[in-house]
CSV table of C-alpha atoms in Angstrom, one decimal:
chain,number,residue,atom,x,y,z
A,1,MET,CA,84.2,-41.2,-33.0
A,2,LYS,CA,82.4,-38.3,-32.4
A,3,LEU,CA,79.1,-37.7,-31.8
A,4,THR,CA,77.4,-35.0,-33.7
A,5,ILE,CA,73.8,-33.8,-33.3
A,6,LYS,CA,71.9,-32.5,-36.1
A,7,SER,CA,70.7,-28.8,-35.1
A,8,PRO,CA,67.0,-29.6,-36.3
A,9,THR,CA,67.2,-32.5,-34.1
A,10,ARG,CA,67.8,-30.6,-31.1
A,11,LEU,CA,65.8,-28.0,-31.8
A,12,LEU,CA,62.9,-30.4,-31.8
A,13,LYS,CA,63.9,-32.1,-28.9
A,14,ALA,CA,64.5,-28.7,-26.9
A,15,GLY,CA,61.4,-27.8,-28.2
A,16,LEU,CA,59.3,-31.0,-27.0
A,17,CYS,CA,60.9,-30.4,-23.8
A,18,MET,CA,59.3,-27.0,-23.8
A,19,VAL,CA,56.1,-28.2,-24.8
A,20,CYS,CA,56.4,-30.8,-21.9
A,21,CYS,CA,57.1,-28.1,-19.4
A,22,LEU,CA,54.5,-25.8,-20.1
A,23,MET,CA,51.8,-29.1,-20.0
A,24,LEU,CA,53.5,-29.9,-16.6
A,25,HIS,CA,53.4,-26.4,-15.3
A,26,GLN,CA,49.5,-26.1,-16.8
A,27,VAL,CA,48.9,-29.8,-15.1
A,28,SER,CA,50.5,-28.6,-11.5
A,29,VAL,CA,48.3,-24.5,-12.1
A,30,PHE,CA,45.4,-26.4,-12.6
A,31,ALA,CA,46.1,-29.6,-9.9
A,32,GLN,CA,46.5,-25.3,-7.3
A,33,ASP,CA,43.1,-24.5,-8.9
A,34,THR,CA,40.8,-27.5,-8.0
A,35,ALA,CA,43.0,-27.4,-4.7
A,36,ALA,CA,41.9,-23.8,-4.4
A,37,THR,CA,38.3,-24.8,-5.2
A,38,ALA,CA,38.1,-27.8,-3.5
A,39,LYS,CA,38.8,-25.4,-0.2
A,40,GLN,CA,36.3,-23.0,-1.2
A,41,ALA,CA,33.6,-25.1,-1.5
A,42,VAL,CA,34.2,-26.1,2.4
A,43,THR,CA,33.2,-22.3,2.9
A,44,PRO,CA,31.9,-21.0,-0.6
A,45,ALA,CA,32.0,-17.5,-0.4
A,46,LYS,CA,28.2,-16.5,-1.7
A,47,ALA,CA,28.4,-13.6,-4.5
A,48,LYS,CA,25.6,-10.9,-3.0
A,49,PRO,CA,23.5,-9.0,-5.8
A,50,VAL,CA,24.7,-5.0,-6.1
A,51,LYS,CA,22.8,-2.9,-4.6
A,52,ASN,CA,20.5,0.1,-4.8
A,53,THR,CA,20.6,0.2,-8.3
A,54,PHE,CA,18.4,2.8,-7.8
A,55,GLN,CA,17.1,4.6,-4.8
A,56,SER,CA,13.5,4.4,-5.6
A,57,VAL,CA,10.9,2.4,-7.2
A,58,TRP,CA,9.9,4.8,-9.6
A,59,ILE,CA,12.4,6.7,-12.0
A,60,ILE,CA,9.7,9.8,-12.8
A,61,ASP,CA,7.0,8.0,-15.1
A,62,ASN,CA,8.5,4.2,-14.9
A,63,GLN,CA,8.6,2.4,-12.2
A,64,THR,CA,12.9,1.1,-11.4
A,65,VAL,CA,13.6,-2.3,-10.9
A,66,MET,CA,13.9,-2.1,-7.5
A,67,VAL,CA,11.7,-4.0,-5.1
A,68,PRO,CA,11.5,-2.8,-1.6
A,69,VAL,CA,12.6,-5.2,1.2
A,70,LYS,CA,10.1,-7.5,2.5
A,71,GLY,CA,7.7,-5.5,5.2
A,72,THR,CA,8.2,-2.4,3.6
A,73,PHE,CA,5.3,-0.1,3.5
A,74,GLU,CA,5.1,2.6,1.0
A,75,MET,CA,3.4,5.5,0.4
A,76,ASP,CA,3.6,7.4,-2.8
A,77,ILE,CA,2.0,11.2,-3.8
A,78,GLN,CA,2.5,12.3,-7.0
A,79,HIS,CA,1.6,15.7,-8.7
A,80,ARG,CA,1.9,16.8,-12.9
A,81,PHE,CA,0.6,20.4,-13.2
A,82,GLY,CA,0.2,21.8,-16.3
A,83,THR,CA,2.6,22.4,-19.7
A,84,VAL,CA,4.6,25.4,-19.0
A,85,ASP,CA,4.2,26.7,-22.2
A,86,LYS,CA,1.9,29.5,-21.6
A,87,GLY,CA,4.5,31.4,-19.5
A,88,TYR,CA,3.8,33.5,-16.9
A,89,SER,CA,0.3,33.5,-16.7
A,90,ASP,CA,-0.3,30.3,-15.3
A,91,PHE,CA,3.4,30.4,-13.9
A,92,TRP,CA,4.0,27.7,-16.3
A,93,GLY,CA,1.9,25.3,-15.5
A,94,LEU,CA,2.0,25.1,-11.8
A,95,PHE,CA,-1.5,27.4,-11.5
A,96,ALA,CA,-3.6,25.2,-13.9
A,97,SER,CA,-5.0,22.3,-13.3
A,98,SER,CA,-2.9,19.6,-12.2
A,99,ASN,CA,-2.8,15.3,-12.1
A,100,ILE,CA,-2.9,13.8,-8.5
A,101,ARG,CA,-2.4,10.3,-7.9
A,102,ILE,CA,-2.1,9.1,-4.4
A,103,GLY,CA,-0.7,5.2,-4.2
A,104,VAL,CA,0.2,2.7,-1.2
A,105,GLY,CA,2.4,-0.3,-1.8
A,106,TYR,CA,3.5,-3.3,0.7
A,107,ALA,CA,6.0,-6.1,0.1
A,108,PRO,CA,4.5,-9.0,1.4
A,109,ILE,CA,7.3,-11.3,0.7
A,110,ASN,CA,10.8,-11.0,-0.4
A,111,ASN,CA,11.3,-9.5,-4.0
A,112,LEU,CA,7.6,-9.0,-4.2
A,113,ASN,CA,5.9,-5.9,-3.9
A,114,LEU,CA,2.5,-5.4,-4.7
A,115,GLY,CA,0.0,-1.7,-5.2
A,116,ILE,CA,-2.3,0.2,-5.0
A,117,GLY,CA,-3.6,3.9,-6.0
A,118,ILE,CA,-5.8,6.3,-7.5
A,119,ASP,CA,-5.4,8.8,-10.1
A,120,LYS,CA,-7.9,12.5,-10.6
A,121,PHE,CA,-7.3,11.9,-14.1
A,122,ASP,CA,-10.5,9.8,-14.8
A,123,MET,CA,-11.0,9.0,-11.4
A,124,LEU,CA,-8.9,5.7,-12.1
A,125,TRP,CA,-7.9,3.1,-9.5
A,126,ASP,CA,-4.9,0.8,-10.1
A,127,VAL,CA,-3.9,-2.1,-9.0
A,128,SER,CA,-0.4,-3.5,-9.2
A,129,ALA,CA,2.4,-6.0,-8.8
A,130,LYS,CA,6.1,-6.6,-9.2
A,131,TYR,CA,8.3,-9.0,-9.0
A,132,ALA,CA,12.5,-9.3,-9.0
A,133,ILE,CA,13.2,-11.9,-11.3
A,134,LEU,CA,16.8,-11.8,-11.0
A,135,LYS,CA,19.1,-9.5,-9.5
A,136,GLN,CA,22.5,-8.7,-10.7
A,137,THR,CA,25.7,-10.3,-9.1
A,138,ASN,CA,28.7,-9.9,-9.9
A,139,GLY,CA,30.0,-13.1,-12.0
A,140,LYS,CA,26.6,-14.5,-12.1
A,141,TYR,CA,24.3,-12.5,-13.2
A,142,PRO,CA,25.5,-9.1,-15.7
A,143,VAL,CA,21.7,-7.6,-14.8
A,144,SER,CA,18.8,-7.5,-12.2
A,145,ILE,CA,15.0,-8.0,-14.2
A,146,THR,CA,11.9,-7.1,-12.9
A,147,TYR,CA,8.2,-7.8,-13.6
A,148,TYR,CA,6.1,-4.7,-13.6
A,149,GLY,CA,2.1,-5.4,-14.3
A,150,ASP,CA,-0.5,-2.6,-13.9
A,151,LEU,CA,-4.6,-3.2,-14.2
A,152,ALA,CA,-6.1,0.2,-13.9
A,153,ALA,CA,-10.1,0.9,-13.8
A,154,ASP,CA,-12.1,4.0,-15.3
A,155,THR,CA,-14.1,4.7,-12.2
A,156,ARG,CA,-16.3,7.6,-14.0
A,157,LYS,CA,-19.5,7.9,-13.7
A,158,ASP,CA,-21.0,7.1,-17.0
A,159,VAL,CA,-24.7,7.7,-17.2
A,160,GLY,CA,-26.5,5.7,-20.1
A,161,ASN,CA,-23.6,3.7,-20.9
A,162,ALA,CA,-22.5,7.2,-22.8
A,163,LEU,CA,-18.4,6.2,-22.1
A,164,PHE,CA,-18.8,2.6,-22.0
A,165,ALA,CA,-21.2,0.1,-23.7
A,166,HIS,CA,-19.2,-2.3,-21.2
A,167,GLN,CA,-18.2,-2.6,-17.8
A,168,THR,CA,-14.5,-4.1,-19.5
A,169,ASP,CA,-14.0,-1.1,-21.5
A,170,ARG,CA,-13.1,0.4,-18.5
A,171,LEU,CA,-10.2,-1.9,-18.1
A,172,ILE,CA,-6.3,-0.8,-19.1
A,173,SER,CA,-3.5,-3.6,-18.6
A,174,PHE,CA,0.0,-2.4,-18.6
A,175,ASN,CA,3.0,-5.3,-18.5
A,176,GLN,CA,6.6,-4.5,-18.4
A,177,LEU,CA,9.7,-6.3,-18.2
A,178,ILE,CA,12.4,-4.2,-16.4
A,179,ILE,CA,16.2,-4.5,-16.7
A,180,ALA,CA,19.2,-2.8,-15.6
A,181,ARG,CA,22.3,-2.4,-14.7
A,182,LYS,CA,24.5,-0.6,-12.3
A,183,ILE,CA,27.4,0.4,-13.9
A,184,ASN,CA,29.6,1.7,-11.1
A,185,ASP,CA,28.7,3.4,-7.7
A,186,LYS,CA,27.4,6.4,-9.5
A,187,LEU,CA,26.0,5.4,-12.9
A,188,SER,CA,22.6,3.0,-13.1
A,189,LEU,CA,20.7,2.3,-16.4
A,190,GLN,CA,17.6,0.6,-17.5
A,191,VAL,CA,15.3,-0.5,-20.6
A,192,ALA,CA,11.9,-1.4,-20.3
A,193,PRO,CA,10.1,-2.9,-23.1
A,194,SER,CA,6.2,-2.8,-22.1
A,195,ILE,CA,2.8,-4.0,-23.9
A,196,THR,CA,-0.4,-2.1,-23.0
A,197,HIS,CA,-3.5,-3.5,-23.5
A,198,GLN,CA,-6.9,-1.2,-24.1
A,199,ASN,CA,-10.2,-3.2,-23.8
A,200,SER,CA,-12.0,-0.4,-26.0
A,201,VAL,CA,-10.6,1.2,-29.0
A,202,GLN,CA,-11.4,4.5,-29.5
A,203,GLY,CA,-13.8,3.9,-32.8
A,204,TYR,CA,-13.2,3.6,-36.4
A,205,TYR,CA,-12.6,6.1,-39.3
A,206,THR,CA,-13.6,5.8,-43.0
A,207,LYS,CA,-10.9,6.5,-46.0
A,208,ASN,CA,-12.2,7.4,-49.3
A,209,ASP,CA,-9.9,7.1,-52.6
A,210,SER,CA,-9.7,5.1,-55.6
A,211,THR,CA,-9.7,2.0,-54.4
A,212,GLY,CA,-13.0,2.4,-52.2
A,213,GLN,CA,-14.0,3.3,-48.8
A,214,THR,CA,-11.9,1.0,-46.1
A,215,ILE,CA,-12.8,1.2,-42.8
A,216,PHE,CA,-9.9,1.3,-40.3
A,217,GLN,CA,-9.5,0.8,-36.5
A,218,GLN,CA,-8.5,4.4,-34.6
A,219,MET,CA,-6.3,2.3,-32.4
A,220,LYS,CA,-4.9,-0.8,-32.0
A,221,HIS,CA,-6.1,-2.6,-28.8
A,222,ASP,CA,-2.0,-3.6,-28.0
A,223,HIS,CA,0.5,-1.1,-27.5
A,224,PHE,CA,4.2,-1.7,-27.2
A,225,ALA,CA,6.6,1.1,-26.2
A,226,ILE,CA,10.3,1.3,-24.9
A,227,ALA,CA,11.7,3.3,-22.0
A,228,PHE,CA,15.4,3.9,-21.6
A,229,SER,CA,16.3,5.1,-18.3
A,230,GLY,CA,19.2,6.3,-16.1
A,231,ARG,CA,20.0,8.0,-12.8
A,232,TYR,CA,23.7,9.5,-12.3
A,233,LYS,CA,23.9,10.0,-8.7
A,234,LEU,CA,25.8,13.4,-8.0
A,235,GLY,CA,26.0,12.4,-3.6
A,236,ASP,CA,24.9,10.4,-1.3
A,237,ALA,CA,21.3,12.0,-1.4
A,238,THR,CA,21.2,13.7,-4.8
A,239,SER,CA,20.7,12.3,-8.0
A,240,VAL,CA,20.2,13.2,-12.1
A,241,LEU,CA,17.3,11.3,-14.0
A,242,VAL,CA,16.6,11.3,-17.2
A,243,ASN,CA,14.1,9.2,-19.2
A,244,TYR,CA,13.1,8.5,-22.0
A,245,ASP,CA,9.9,6.7,-23.4
A,246,GLN,CA,9.5,5.7,-27.2
A,247,PRO,CA,5.9,4.4,-28.9
A,248,ILE,CA,6.8,1.4,-31.3
A,249,THR,CA,3.7,0.2,-32.3
A,250,LYS,CA,1.7,2.4,-35.6
A,251,HIS,CA,-1.8,2.8,-34.7
A,252,GLY,CA,-4.7,4.0,-37.5
A,253,THR,CA,-5.0,8.0,-35.8
A,254,ASN,CA,-4.2,9.4,-32.5
A,255,ASN,CA,-0.2,7.9,-32.5
A,256,PRO,CA,1.1,8.8,-28.8
A,257,ASN,CA,3.6,11.0,-28.3
A,258,PRO,CA,6.9,10.1,-27.1
A,259,ASN,CA,8.2,11.4,-24.1
A,260,LEU,CA,11.3,13.1,-22.3
A,261,SER,CA,11.6,13.8,-19.0
A,262,PHE,CA,14.6,14.8,-16.8
A,263,GLY,CA,14.9,15.7,-13.6
A,264,PHE,CA,16.5,15.5,-9.6
A,265,GLU,CA,15.9,13.2,-6.8
A,266,PHE,CA,16.8,13.6,-3.5
A,267,ALA,CA,16.9,10.8,-0.9
A,268,THR,CA,16.5,10.7,3.0
A,269,SER,CA,16.5,7.5,5.6
A,270,GLY,CA,12.6,7.2,4.6
A,271,HIS,CA,11.5,9.2,1.5
A,272,THR,CA,12.7,10.1,-1.9
A,273,PHE,CA,11.7,13.4,-4.0
A,274,GLN,CA,11.8,13.6,-7.7
A,275,LEU,CA,11.3,17.0,-9.6
A,276,PHE,CA,11.4,16.6,-13.0
A,277,MET,CA,10.1,17.8,-15.7
A,278,GLY,CA,8.2,15.5,-18.9
A,279,ASN,CA,5.8,15.5,-21.1
A,280,TYR,CA,3.6,12.5,-19.3
A,281,THR,CA,0.3,14.0,-17.4
A,282,MET,CA,-1.3,10.9,-16.9
A,283,LEU,CA,0.0,9.0,-14.1
A,284,ASN,CA,-1.0,5.6,-15.1
A,285,PRO,CA,1.8,3.4,-17.4
A,286,GLY,CA,-0.3,2.1,-19.8
A,287,LYS,CA,-2.7,6.0,-19.8
A,288,ASN,CA,0.8,7.4,-20.6
A,289,ASN,CA,2.3,5.2,-23.1
A,290,LEU,CA,-1.1,4.7,-25.6
A,291,PHE,CA,-2.7,8.8,-25.5
A,292,ASN,CA,0.2,10.9,-24.4
A,293,ALA,CA,-0.1,13.9,-26.7
A,294,ASN,CA,2.0,15.9,-25.6
A,295,SER,CA,5.3,16.0,-27.4
A,296,PRO,CA,8.8,17.1,-26.7
A,297,PHE,CA,9.9,17.7,-29.8
A,298,ALA,CA,8.1,19.7,-33.2
A,299,TYR,CA,6.4,17.1,-35.8
A,300,THR,CA,4.1,17.5,-39.1
A,301,GLN,CA,1.3,15.1,-38.8
A,302,ALA,CA,0.5,13.4,-42.1
A,303,ASP,CA,-2.3,16.0,-43.2
A,304,GLY,CA,1.2,18.9,-43.3
A,305,THR,CA,-0.3,20.1,-40.1
A,306,LYS,CA,2.7,21.1,-37.7
A,307,VAL,CA,2.8,20.4,-34.4
A,308,LYS,CA,4.7,22.5,-31.7
A,309,GLY,CA,7.0,20.4,-29.6
A,310,GLY,CA,8.4,21.5,-26.2
A,311,LYS,CA,4.9,20.7,-24.4
A,312,PHE,CA,6.8,19.8,-21.0
A,313,VAL,CA,5.0,19.7,-17.2
A,314,ILE,CA,6.2,20.0,-14.3
A,315,GLY,CA,6.2,17.1,-11.8
A,316,PHE,CA,7.3,15.8,-8.4
A,317,ASN,CA,7.1,12.2,-7.1
A,318,ILE,CA,7.2,11.7,-3.1
A,319,THR,CA,7.6,8.2,-1.4
A,320,ARG,CA,7.6,7.6,2.3
A,321,LEU,CA,9.1,4.2,3.6
A,322,TRP,CA,7.8,2.7,6.5
A,323,ASN,CA,10.2,-0.4,7.5
B,1,MET,CA,-10.0,42.3,36.5
B,2,LYS,CA,-6.9,43.4,36.7
B,3,ILE,CA,-5.2,41.0,38.9
B,4,LYS,CA,-6.9,38.2,36.4
B,5,LEU,CA,-5.2,39.6,33.6
B,6,MET,CA,-1.4,39.5,35.6
B,7,LEU,CA,-2.2,36.3,36.8
B,8,THR,CA,-2.9,34.8,33.5
B,9,THR,CA,0.3,36.8,31.7
B,10,SER,CA,2.2,35.7,34.4
B,11,VAL,CA,1.3,31.5,34.0
B,12,PHE,CA,1.9,32.1,30.7
B,13,ALA,CA,5.2,33.8,31.1
B,14,ALA,CA,6.3,30.9,33.6
B,15,SER,CA,5.3,28.3,31.3
B,16,MET,CA,7.2,30.2,28.2
B,17,VAL,CA,10.3,30.6,30.5
B,18,SER,CA,9.9,26.9,31.7
B,19,VAL,CA,9.8,25.6,28.0
B,20,ALA,CA,12.7,28.2,26.7
B,21,PHE,CA,15.2,26.1,29.8
B,22,THR,CA,14.2,22.7,28.7
B,23,THR,CA,16.6,21.0,27.3
B,24,ALA,CA,16.8,17.9,25.6
B,25,GLN,CA,17.3,15.2,27.9
B,26,GLN,CA,20.4,13.0,28.3
B,27,PRO,CA,21.1,9.4,27.2
B,28,LYS,CA,19.9,7.0,30.0
B,29,PRO,CA,22.3,4.0,29.9
B,30,TRP,CA,21.7,1.3,27.2
B,31,PRO,CA,22.4,-1.7,28.2
B,32,VAL,CA,23.5,-4.4,25.5
B,33,PRO,CA,23.2,-8.0,25.9
B,34,GLU,CA,26.3,-9.7,26.5
B,35,LYS,CA,26.2,-11.6,23.7
B,36,ASN,CA,25.6,-8.9,21.4
B,37,ALA,CA,28.4,-6.9,22.7
B,38,LYS,CA,30.8,-9.4,22.0
B,39,MET,CA,29.9,-10.3,18.7
B,40,ALA,CA,33.3,-10.0,16.5
B,41,ASN,CA,32.7,-7.5,13.3
B,42,PRO,CA,33.0,-9.8,10.2
B,43,VAL,CA,33.8,-7.0,8.2
B,44,LYS,CA,37.4,-5.9,8.2
B,45,SER,CA,38.0,-2.2,8.3
B,46,SER,CA,38.8,-1.2,4.7
B,47,LYS,CA,38.8,1.7,2.3
B,48,GLU,CA,35.6,0.5,0.4
B,49,SER,CA,33.7,-0.8,3.8
B,50,ILE,CA,34.3,2.7,5.2
B,51,ALA,CA,33.5,4.2,2.0
B,52,GLU,CA,30.2,2.2,2.3
B,53,GLY,CA,29.8,3.1,5.9
B,54,LYS,CA,29.8,6.6,5.1
B,55,SER,CA,27.3,7.0,2.2
B,56,LEU,CA,24.8,4.8,4.3
B,57,TRP,CA,25.7,7.4,7.5
B,58,ASN,CA,25.1,10.3,5.3
B,59,LEU,CA,21.7,8.8,4.1
B,60,HIS,CA,20.0,7.7,7.3
B,61,CYS,CA,21.6,8.8,9.8
B,62,ALA,CA,23.5,12.1,9.4
B,63,SER,CA,20.4,14.3,9.6
B,64,CYS,CA,20.4,13.3,13.7
B,65,HIS,CA,24.2,12.1,14.3
B,66,GLY,CA,25.3,15.3,11.9
B,67,LYS,CA,27.5,14.8,9.2
B,68,THR,CA,30.6,14.2,11.5
B,69,GLY,CA,29.0,12.6,13.9
B,70,LEU,CA,28.7,15.2,16.8
B,71,GLY,CA,25.4,15.2,17.4
B,72,ASP,CA,24.1,18.1,15.7
B,73,GLY,CA,22.3,16.8,12.7
B,74,SER,CA,19.5,19.1,11.7
B,75,LYS,CA,16.5,17.2,13.2
B,76,ALA,CA,18.9,16.6,16.2
B,77,ALA,CA,16.7,19.7,18.2
B,78,GLN,CA,13.5,18.2,17.4
B,79,LEU,CA,14.3,15.4,19.6
B,80,LYS,CA,13.4,14.2,23.1
B,81,THR,CA,16.6,12.5,23.3
B,82,GLN,CA,20.3,14.8,22.8
B,83,PRO,CA,21.9,12.0,20.1
B,84,GLU,CA,25.2,11.3,21.6
B,85,ASP,CA,28.8,13.1,20.5
B,86,MET,CA,30.0,9.5,18.8
B,87,THR,CA,33.4,11.6,18.1
B,88,LYS,CA,34.1,11.3,22.5
B,89,SER,CA,35.7,8.6,23.6
B,90,ALA,CA,32.4,7.5,25.4
B,91,LEU,CA,31.2,6.5,22.5
B,92,GLN,CA,34.3,5.2,20.6
B,93,ALA,CA,34.9,2.8,24.0
B,94,GLN,CA,31.8,0.6,23.4
B,95,SER,CA,32.4,-2.9,21.3
B,96,ASP,CA,31.5,-3.2,17.2
B,97,GLY,CA,28.9,-5.2,18.5
B,98,SER,CA,27.7,-3.0,20.9
B,99,LEU,CA,27.4,-0.5,18.2
B,100,PHE,CA,26.2,-3.1,15.7
B,101,TYR,CA,23.5,-3.5,18.6
B,102,LYS,CA,22.2,0.0,18.7
B,103,ILE,CA,21.9,0.2,15.3
B,104,SER,CA,19.3,-2.8,14.4
B,105,GLU,CA,17.3,-2.6,17.4
B,106,GLY,CA,17.3,1.2,17.7
B,107,ARG,CA,15.0,2.6,21.0
B,108,ASN,CA,13.3,5.4,21.5
B,109,ASP,CA,14.1,8.6,18.9
B,110,MET,CA,16.7,6.0,17.2
B,111,PRO,CA,14.7,4.0,14.9
B,112,SER,CA,15.7,0.1,14.5
B,113,PHE,CA,17.8,-0.3,11.1
B,114,LYS,CA,17.0,-4.0,10.7
B,115,LYS,CA,15.2,-3.0,7.6
B,116,LYS,CA,16.6,0.2,6.5
B,117,ILE,CA,19.5,-1.1,6.5
B,118,PRO,CA,18.7,-4.9,5.4
B,119,GLU,CA,22.3,-6.7,4.6
B,120,ALA,CA,24.3,-7.2,8.4
B,121,GLU,CA,27.4,-6.8,6.1
B,122,ASP,CA,26.0,-3.0,6.0
B,123,THR,CA,25.8,-2.3,9.3
B,124,TRP,CA,29.2,-3.4,9.8
B,125,ASN,CA,30.2,-0.7,6.9
B,126,VAL,CA,28.7,1.7,9.4
B,127,VAL,CA,29.9,0.6,12.9
B,128,ASN,CA,33.8,0.9,10.4
B,129,TYR,CA,32.8,4.0,9.8
B,130,ILE,CA,31.7,5.4,13.1
B,131,ARG,CA,35.0,4.8,14.1
B,132,THR,CA,36.8,7.3,11.6
B,133,LEU,CA,35.0,9.7,13.6
B,134,LYS,CA,36.8,9.6,16.9
B,135,LYS,CA,38.7,12.5,17.4
């Protein structure tokens, strides 16, 4: 008797055989992987955080995600000249009244940097703390995250309490979470949401309309903002920097303007020099976010007043590292 | 009075000549502990390692040692000690461990790079780059 094998049955058997082979292969691959993992477990290759997402702790008016290595002492000298819109008459703001900040920072332990500085505007003293929470690590963390906090005190003389009803009204606090990614060797990007708190708002205004009289606070105590920053390296020591700060909170009046800044960074072993143009003139992140009156763009106010844009100032940051 | 003036002028001229002919000191021998000199380089020389080393060289070293390691960087003339020519066999004959030690520890004009280049791997990258400077 002739043995006949039906075609569908043969196909089914062949298919089953293939699946079994693949599964066996998979098992053997898994077995190899497990063996390889076991070997790696003996001598684990520890993934290291990416280096030099930025060259400096500053990116124009904002802090970068970088925290100096333990034991680093840093000195900052920052300068913001007058607005460029007067042209030659004050040499594009270079001969106008300028704002200056001198500060120092020290990293007492790994991932923590503490700073103190004084700013000419409002004789503003500031103390700051910066802590690296996460560091971008290939296969582990896609971004670096750093916390930055700053507390500033206006130390101007106030005869007869004309400026401040209470001493605590002198204080402004700024808290920011900085999230950054080194995209490649040349490009690094950063986004940094922040909240600024002012103890004393500027006062009240009254609105009279058909519904009657309403009293509003000029500004809220808390102000949210977000900063976007980027660095593109042109060489080992030279980079292009761009920065944009967008206010989020809407206040009754005195809404601050956004800030657009751009410039170059030149680095050496112990210094970084940043030369740029931007809208921020104050040298404190809280003050800048709350009170920036210079707008990069033209806009129309609620009462119909047209405000010119292009209010830029030239500025520089110099940092000197001792480590 | 004239003699006094002449004397003063002569002393000034002599001091100027002596300053003019003063050259940077030649490097003194720099002994490296045997343990450090024998330390093996754990970072294999590769395209990536050399690129990383070059980047660090340009940032930290080139201002004194020169772009190509000839010791002719823009700051070299201000130093008390003339930076060694890194392209020559005298330097290239040194072990990787010796170069690593000297970069890390520093001496006189040469600063310590322990904190400036905190990762040991990066210092080895610089050593690997220095090897490419040989002529």
